[in-house]
Amino acid sequence: MTLRKPDTTIVVLLLLAIGASIGAWWIPGWIRFISQMAISAALASLGAMVLLRAGLLSFGQGLFYFAGAYTAALSYKYLGLNEAVLLILFSIAISGGVAAAIGFFISNYRGIFFAMLTLAISMLVYGIAVKVSLFGGSDGLNIGLISILGFRYRGPDLQLAMFLICIWTAGLMAMVAHLFLRSRLGKVIEAIEDNEVRLEYLGTSVRSSIHAAYVLAGALGGAGGVLAALSARHVDPGFAYWTTAGDFVFIVILSGQASVLSPFFGAFALEVLRTFAAANFPDAWQMVLGTIMLLIVLFVPKGLGHIFIALGARWKARGRTVVPAAMNEETARP
Amino acid sequence: MQLLGHLATIVIDGVSYAAWLFIISVGLTLVFGVLRILNIAHGGMYAVGAYLAAYAIGAAAANGFGAGAQLLFAATLAVACGAGLGILIEWTVLRRLYRYPEVLVLFATYAVFLIFEDATKLLWGGQSRYANAPRDALGQIRLGELIYPVYDLAMVLVAILLAVAVSLTLSSTRIGRCVTAVVFDREMSASMGINVNRIMTGTFLVGAALGTLAGALTAPKIAISSGIGVDVIVLAFAVTVIGGLGSIGGAMAGAVIVGMARAVTAHLFPQIELFAVYAAMAVVLAVRPQGLFARPEARKI
Amino acid sequence: MTPVLECVDIKKSFGGVLATQGIDLSISEREIVGIIGANGAGKTTLLNIVSGYLTPSAGRVLFRGADITGTPPRVLAKRGIARSFQIPQLFVRSTARENMMLALALLCEPRSALLRPFGDRDLEARADIVLKSYGLTGHADSVVGNLPQGVRKLLDIAMATCAEPKLLLLDEPTSGVSSEEKHDLMKGLAKRFAADAMTVLFIEHDMEIVREYASRVIALYDGRVIADGMANAVFADPEVKRLILGTRDGSAGHA
């Protein structure tokens, strides 16, 4: 095998994570917190994006967001588990496991049936969580003091450490997702929307492929959920409500699905948008959101990330390399 | 004996709820059948219809008209505005998107829905409105041991009339047969000289008007406030999906299943009432992945 | 010697209508068999059953002696049954090269290779070789959705043959290909069949093509085999003349 160029997306992910880690000391606390919530949402959205690559619209990513968050909160409360890294690993594993179980059933469905069924399952779980006192009912559960890699930080130190944990968990999960998407299986996933018949005639099980993508989506959703839970130190059944999943899909529509970096961009954009709208149009937040969504669908149907791709292509055409190329997997072949 | 009375209550509740579900779903079903779009904005049309009805009923009552006139005025206003809004949405948004993936179109209608939500709030304010005058005026009826509002039972009649009217229009008018042809095969219909675009615009207009009409008919039963569209859209989706997307018979079956599931849980297991809809949908799809009345698929290879 | 393909009394009904009513046939190694018949004779249904896309209502399909009735296409593909389609079945949003790369990666390599990167130089090079052998090099970077129908048809066949199948099923390989190019296409394919020792079953409406390239012809009418043998003998058969050659409309329609 010849020496290959390092993968641009992985390099960018690493640079972003390192940059954020170094910058963490200077970033104000409230921005760090908003970033953590945006990163959590981005991970869950990344799961939605993986499924959307196969043409499957999931209104059930909230279920895994919920599964990840509640695994952490319940383990903390009932198992006395208070190590952040363990909680994160455990939550991701459980969410992936839940997805693996549901996947046997859900991988039969396509189109609107997939969307509605993921929605239904998620809402059933929401309904259970609201009623069951073990889960803290509609108030949810709190997460108290946690240690990070064995250290019991307090106050600002804890917040800083949590930020770093978030950054690197997200970075690693995004890399896993990237490796999946650029693999042959990732290409199969993309091909599912085009032609399932041909895939079967090429010796591939479309169902198993969807199942694999669904497990990854579940793990990503769970990762987002546990990070949100540990950041906010609180979980509630709203995580599984369909509007939460709706937000995740909106993030993907906003950013497009060109790269694993897209949902991160989309999640931050949504957060900024929300802050802006809350300040300027407190009574018409949905109208602002709807208008922007409509404009995107009508005029940039590939998502705002597509603007970066177009810019990147232009830069490429001028014979230079430039960072936005990372958004650019599709058009720029190595 | 008491058990029997209980059972009767559940059945009557279920039927009247199913009738309402059919009324809110029929427009959505029609639009899906012809345009292949799951129109989330339908929930917005419903909310607009309810608000318009509240206005119309209030205005009619203030001028001394009776219940019948109030309802007639409300329905007329709702249908007219619904048709107008339908045309507006089709022209400005949907028409540009027919060749896009269904996910994007779904989101466009979601965006329209969000805009409608705040628009109704800005137009009519945040507090609840009531339009229960005609329902009160119609009084109640005694069914054995049960006392039931006449208006709610009349809804069953309205639902049946709607189903018959839509089915007859589809099966025995010229335009209806064109619509049926478009549902069956869009390309083929175009090649046979049917103006598919006109049919699609027309269907969306009718679908939107049915949405506002559903809101207007529901208005006397509920407190009209912002957010009523969200619940309705999920319910209507469930009904339509259970029915197999896009057939009137399917919507009726879906409405009955969801209606009965809701009535049974409401009376026997009230704590899970809200989720009966989702459970019913999950169960039906588990047994029949394409819904109850799935259309036969065209040959692919 | 065991035949490569054997169909025993295959019946298939769609909602009460019999598409094939008892087809028996046996194909030996390295035979190139042409299937002729009017639209609705059950030709594509037969291919769908042999390749596992449909399960017959009755009867058995044997591949090299093993019963494969109802085995899904994804399993048969790995065991060496490939097929092309009347309407090309391709990944329209990907380039021709990516289509071929996917075909090679999925057909020729074990499942464990699925997690290896798709954008692999070696895979690319192998795809380019196959594309070149079909004269598709100029289209390698084009997105399939933008390619003309004739090119898609060729790519569809190329993807079916790329893994050197033991049994190749072609559904109207020359439909949608211009009449000048038909013979070039078939000549190239025939060379490949001989080189790779393939056994081929192809549906064809162009009788000239059948006469020239098929070592044996099977005529289907109304879901039944009405003639089976050397091309000349089948074409001379009075029933075939009356039922198939006489009523044939020149255009390549739907089977």
mmCIF file of C-alpha atoms in Angstrom, chain A residues 52 55-57 59 105 108-117 119-121 123-124 126-128 130-131 193 195-197 201 241-243 246-247 249-251 253 281-302, chain B residues 32 38 40 92-94 96-97 100-122 230-231 233-234 237-238 241-242 244-245 270-272 274-276 278-279 281-291 300-301:
data_model
loop_
_atom_site.group_PDB
_atom_site.id
_atom_site.type_symbol
_atom_site.label_atom_id
_atom_site.label_comp_id
_atom_site.label_asym_id
_atom_site.label_seq_id
_atom_site.Cartn_x
_atom_site.Cartn_y
_atom_site.Cartn_z
ATOM 1 C CA LEU A 52 -30.286 10.252 6.466
ATOM 2 C CA GLY A 55 -32.458 8.089 3.016
ATOM 3 C CA LEU A 56 -33.963 7.237 6.396
ATOM 4 C CA LEU A 57 -35.514 10.086 8.322
ATOM 5 C CA PHE A 59 -37.718 11.168 14.389
ATOM 6 C CA PHE A 105 -37.361 -4.657 13.939
ATOM 7 C CA ASN A 108 -37.534 -3.486 7.755
ATOM 8 C CA TYR A 109 -38.997 -0.048 7.373
ATOM 9 C CA ARG A 110 -38.384 2.735 4.899
ATOM 10 C CA GLY A 111 -39.542 6.238 4.178
ATOM 11 C CA ILE A 112 -42.390 7.650 6.169
ATOM 12 C CA PHE A 113 -42.982 4.354 7.976
ATOM 13 C CA PHE A 114 -39.462 4.470 9.380
ATOM 14 C CA ALA A 115 -39.962 8.073 10.466
ATOM 15 C CA MET A 116 -43.295 7.406 12.151
ATOM 16 C CA LEU A 117 -42.179 4.221 13.845
ATOM 17 C CA LEU A 119 -41.291 8.612 16.496
ATOM 18 C CA ALA A 120 -43.787 6.185 18.022
ATOM 19 C CA ILE A 121 -41.157 4.180 19.910
ATOM 20 C CA MET A 123 -42.891 8.732 22.365
ATOM 21 C CA LEU A 124 -43.807 5.472 24.089
ATOM 22 C CA TYR A 126 -41.344 9.295 26.874
ATOM 23 C CA GLY A 127 -44.729 8.218 28.129
ATOM 24 C CA ILE A 128 -43.216 5.551 30.343
ATOM 25 C CA VAL A 130 -43.120 10.472 32.691
ATOM 26 C CA LYS A 131 -45.135 7.934 34.657
ATOM 27 C CA GLU A 193 -31.330 5.305 -1.064
ATOM 28 C CA ASN A 195 -31.006 1.209 -5.341
ATOM 29 C CA GLU A 196 -31.673 -1.552 -2.865
ATOM 30 C CA VAL A 197 -32.243 -4.116 -5.585
ATOM 31 C CA TYR A 201 -27.669 -8.481 -6.251
ATOM 32 C CA TYR A 241 -39.989 13.907 23.227
ATOM 33 C CA TRP A 242 -40.289 14.149 19.472
ATOM 34 C CA THR A 243 -39.452 17.843 19.314
ATOM 35 C CA GLY A 246 -36.991 17.300 15.492
ATOM 36 C CA ASP A 247 -34.226 19.666 16.568
ATOM 37 C CA VAL A 249 -33.074 16.645 12.160
ATOM 38 C CA PHE A 250 -33.331 20.402 11.805
ATOM 39 C CA ILE A 251 -29.627 20.667 12.582
ATOM 40 C CA ILE A 253 -31.134 20.123 7.330
ATOM 41 C CA PHE A 281 -38.222 38.158 18.653
ATOM 42 C CA PRO A 282 -39.175 36.534 21.939
ATOM 43 C CA ASP A 283 -42.762 35.956 20.796
ATOM 44 C CA ALA A 284 -41.993 34.726 17.323
ATOM 45 C CA TRP A 285 -39.178 32.261 17.825
ATOM 46 C CA GLN A 286 -40.941 29.523 15.863
ATOM 47 C CA MET A 287 -41.640 31.921 13.034
ATOM 48 C CA VAL A 288 -37.954 32.854 12.795
ATOM 49 C CA LEU A 289 -36.989 29.189 12.868
ATOM 50 C CA GLY A 290 -39.629 28.294 10.286
ATOM 51 C CA THR A 291 -38.697 31.129 7.968
ATOM 52 C CA ILE A 292 -35.025 30.224 8.048
ATOM 53 C CA MET A 293 -35.829 26.566 7.529
ATOM 54 C CA LEU A 294 -38.033 27.423 4.580
ATOM 55 C CA LEU A 295 -35.394 29.648 3.020
ATOM 56 C CA ILE A 296 -32.793 26.906 3.383
ATOM 57 C CA VAL A 297 -35.004 24.238 1.879
ATOM 58 C CA LEU A 298 -35.959 26.509 -1.015
ATOM 59 C CA PHE A 299 -32.617 28.053 -1.785
ATOM 60 C CA VAL A 300 -29.822 25.911 -0.265
ATOM 61 C CA PRO A 301 -31.455 22.476 -0.209
ATOM 62 C CA LYS A 302 -28.118 20.801 0.420
ATOM 63 C CA PHE B 32 -50.628 12.403 0.493
ATOM 64 C CA LEU B 38 -46.889 14.274 4.251
ATOM 65 C CA ILE B 40 -47.225 18.877 8.428
ATOM 66 C CA THR B 92 -44.970 29.791 -3.164
ATOM 67 C CA VAL B 93 -43.449 26.688 -1.619
ATOM 68 C CA LEU B 94 -44.522 23.258 -2.782
ATOM 69 C CA ARG B 96 -40.747 24.503 -6.358
ATOM 70 C CA LEU B 97 -40.092 21.314 -4.455
ATOM 71 C CA TYR B 100 -36.862 17.133 -4.298
ATOM 72 C CA PRO B 101 -36.482 14.220 -1.883
ATOM 73 C CA GLU B 102 -39.498 13.723 0.343
ATOM 74 C CA VAL B 103 -37.494 14.549 3.462
ATOM 75 C CA LEU B 104 -36.926 18.105 2.261
ATOM 76 C CA VAL B 105 -40.549 18.593 1.301
ATOM 77 C CA LEU B 106 -41.568 17.287 4.700
ATOM 78 C CA PHE B 107 -39.362 19.914 6.269
ATOM 79 C CA ALA B 108 -40.729 22.653 4.076
ATOM 80 C CA THR B 109 -44.215 21.854 5.334
ATOM 81 C CA TYR B 110 -42.853 21.719 8.883
ATOM 82 C CA ALA B 111 -41.393 25.189 8.365
ATOM 83 C CA VAL B 112 -44.753 26.449 7.126
ATOM 84 C CA PHE B 113 -46.359 24.881 10.160
ATOM 85 C CA LEU B 114 -43.962 26.692 12.534
ATOM 86 C CA ILE B 115 -44.663 29.990 10.806
ATOM 87 C CA PHE B 116 -48.410 29.372 11.118
ATOM 88 C CA GLU B 117 -48.057 28.615 14.822
ATOM 89 C CA ASP B 118 -46.595 31.994 15.648
ATOM 90 C CA ALA B 119 -48.739 33.784 13.095
ATOM 91 C CA THR B 120 -51.914 32.600 14.800
ATOM 92 C CA LYS B 121 -50.445 33.589 18.142
ATOM 93 C CA LEU B 122 -49.569 37.081 16.890
ATOM 94 C CA VAL B 230 -49.198 19.919 17.174
ATOM 95 C CA ASP B 231 -51.338 17.241 18.774
ATOM 96 C CA ILE B 233 -50.780 16.615 13.331
ATOM 97 C CA VAL B 234 -49.374 13.658 15.234
ATOM 98 C CA PHE B 237 -50.255 11.195 10.880
ATOM 99 C CA ALA B 238 -50.883 8.116 12.968
ATOM 100 C CA VAL B 241 -49.936 5.850 8.384
ATOM 101 C CA ILE B 242 -51.961 3.069 9.996
ATOM 102 C CA GLY B 244 -51.465 2.691 4.636
ATOM 103 C CA LEU B 245 -51.095 6.264 3.403
ATOM 104 C CA PRO B 270 -56.234 6.234 32.033
ATOM 105 C CA GLN B 271 -52.556 6.572 32.909
ATOM 106 C CA ILE B 272 -51.479 5.449 29.433
ATOM 107 C CA LEU B 274 -51.945 9.676 25.834
ATOM 108 C CA PHE B 275 -49.713 7.002 24.402
ATOM 109 C CA ALA B 276 -52.365 4.641 23.135
ATOM 110 C CA TYR B 278 -48.332 5.536 19.486
ATOM 111 C CA ALA B 279 -48.813 2.018 20.777
ATOM 112 C CA MET B 281 -49.360 2.712 15.461
ATOM 113 C CA ALA B 282 -46.388 0.598 16.545
ATOM 114 C CA VAL B 283 -48.516 -2.535 16.769
ATOM 115 C CA VAL B 284 -50.198 -2.052 13.390
ATOM 116 C CA LEU B 285 -46.890 -1.335 11.657
ATOM 117 C CA ALA B 286 -45.264 -4.313 13.341
ATOM 118 C CA VAL B 287 -47.902 -6.569 11.831
ATOM 119 C CA ARG B 288 -48.288 -4.753 8.519
ATOM 120 C CA PRO B 289 -45.144 -2.779 7.702
ATOM 121 C CA GLN B 290 -46.886 -0.810 4.951
ATOM 122 C CA GLY B 291 -50.029 -0.027 6.914
ATOM 123 C CA LYS B 300 -39.370 -2.419 -10.267
ATOM 124 C CA ILE B 301 -37.180 -4.680 -12.364
#
